[in-house]
């Protein structure tokens, strides 16, 4: 949780490394900033700086686009905190506009997001204490009122956590109207702090952890039995299963239990319903890989199968389309996506690149830093491919010489249809600065298009700093941003002749 705890920009013509850059217009910049934000410091930008930039861009954009973008970030990109920021900031500029209510309704999909939104509202409006929230935006109040009707007692109880804004506080602030007598009873329980204690894996394991006067062997046996019960009962959700794989294996559960675990992990419908960001599978893969157990191989296989399911709906390219995929593994990409994550930005690029690579028939994939290197990997074993690149990133150094990808194509006179670069867009030339046009990616791309006029360049922006190394308005250059495999829906839209933001325009309000 992030909050609820005790016309075209002209500001720069260079990027953070001092290289030539092209500013995005307000709409594209807001899109790229929002869908690449976990509200954790970036390499070049702190969280307050990012929020301030988002706040400024919201004022410059059409309110309807902002509302759709917030819902898109929550429902398609599966981000949780930044959509709340967007709707609160939108409310500050759109007093009385029912768009705000619709946006709130579209982004509050979990019971705890009610209190999270109010906690950010308190921060954003410089309010102190819950009593200061009595001047709540009417449209936010109405949106949250509808949100209250979407959850039952179990969902409220599961997320009824201590914080600056409690669920009871939210109830008294919002005054939701119950849909029926049963819901009124739930609201009464919230008001009296009398919600049931939910059966969750957290509460079950917490109870075991508090056992006293038993030996370490007895406690270990109890934890093993509890994990087997949780897995066997089906009450352990997909995300919880994914995040606890190491704990389950190290608890020493039975082979039968591990078979159930692997079956659930690799279930196609389960993967689709789980809506996991791709890097969650990578994080689980790395956690399991270091465990000493004979069950590790079967779990790794199940994770690979799960990822292949998630890649199955990605529209790839046939053997008639030649594709180059380039991954930025520079120093600026080696920043965790959040304070609590071991996954770095360049892991995001590697993961998304390998998902796409698995769907392309005629593809060369590589990484760049000081140099550019093609590394051939199988279409299968997506997670193992990511790990292969991860283990070899030092082979190319840590600069951001993305121009080498295009320079190599020109030197070899290789005609390809699509060049896909997964990067933070802070490309530069580490050897000769910005004075040598032969090492400028925007100049090289124009030169390449002279003998490959149908070629397209896709920049997959993983950090959303607001500028790109190549002008995305011309010469077959396109920008796609985000961390979810849903970015490939944007890619498909572009291939069909629509623009980058068309998926957002399709969001219903």
mmCIF file of C-alpha atoms in Angstrom, residues 227-228 231-233 238 241 245 248-249 252-267 293-303 305:
data_model
loop_
_atom_site.group_PDB
_atom_site.id
_atom_site.type_symbol
_atom_site.label_atom_id
_atom_site.label_comp_id
_atom_site.label_asym_id
_atom_site.label_seq_id
_atom_site.Cartn_x
_atom_site.Cartn_y
_atom_site.Cartn_z
ATOM 1 C CA UNK A 227 0.171 -25.405 4.011
ATOM 2 C CA UNK A 228 -1.151 -28.771 2.852
ATOM 3 C CA UNK A 231 -3.406 -25.825 -0.873
ATOM 4 C CA UNK A 232 -5.809 -28.756 -0.730
ATOM 5 C CA UNK A 233 -8.797 -26.613 0.206
ATOM 6 C CA UNK A 238 -3.338 -17.663 -7.399
ATOM 7 C CA UNK A 241 0.234 -19.342 -4.302
ATOM 8 C CA UNK A 245 6.017 -21.132 -3.540
ATOM 9 C CA UNK A 248 5.439 -24.151 0.603
ATOM 10 C CA UNK A 249 8.407 -26.125 -0.710
ATOM 11 C CA UNK A 252 8.297 -29.974 3.355
ATOM 12 C CA UNK A 253 4.800 -30.622 2.006
ATOM 13 C CA UNK A 254 3.959 -33.928 0.369
ATOM 14 C CA UNK A 255 4.380 -34.855 -3.278
ATOM 15 C CA UNK A 256 0.609 -34.937 -3.636
ATOM 16 C CA UNK A 257 0.385 -31.341 -2.404
ATOM 17 C CA UNK A 258 3.123 -30.243 -4.800
ATOM 18 C CA UNK A 259 1.260 -31.853 -7.688
ATOM 19 C CA UNK A 260 -1.794 -29.763 -6.777
ATOM 20 C CA UNK A 261 0.389 -26.636 -6.595
ATOM 21 C CA UNK A 262 1.891 -27.255 -10.031
ATOM 22 C CA UNK A 263 -1.464 -28.119 -11.562
ATOM 23 C CA UNK A 264 -2.951 -24.848 -10.341
ATOM 24 C CA UNK A 265 0.058 -22.821 -11.458
ATOM 25 C CA UNK A 266 -0.095 -24.241 -14.972
ATOM 26 C CA UNK A 267 -3.874 -24.029 -15.358
ATOM 27 C CA UNK A 293 14.496 -29.589 -2.975
ATOM 28 C CA UNK A 294 13.699 -32.354 -5.401
ATOM 29 C CA UNK A 295 10.415 -30.574 -6.157
ATOM 30 C CA UNK A 296 12.114 -27.542 -7.712
ATOM 31 C CA UNK A 297 12.250 -28.866 -11.331
ATOM 32 C CA UNK A 298 8.510 -29.607 -11.442
ATOM 33 C CA UNK A 299 7.677 -26.164 -10.050
ATOM 34 C CA UNK A 300 9.961 -24.425 -12.572
ATOM 35 C CA UNK A 301 8.265 -26.377 -15.367
ATOM 36 C CA UNK A 302 4.844 -25.320 -14.070
ATOM 37 C CA UNK A 303 5.923 -21.667 -13.999
ATOM 38 C CA UNK A 305 3.909 -23.427 -18.659
#
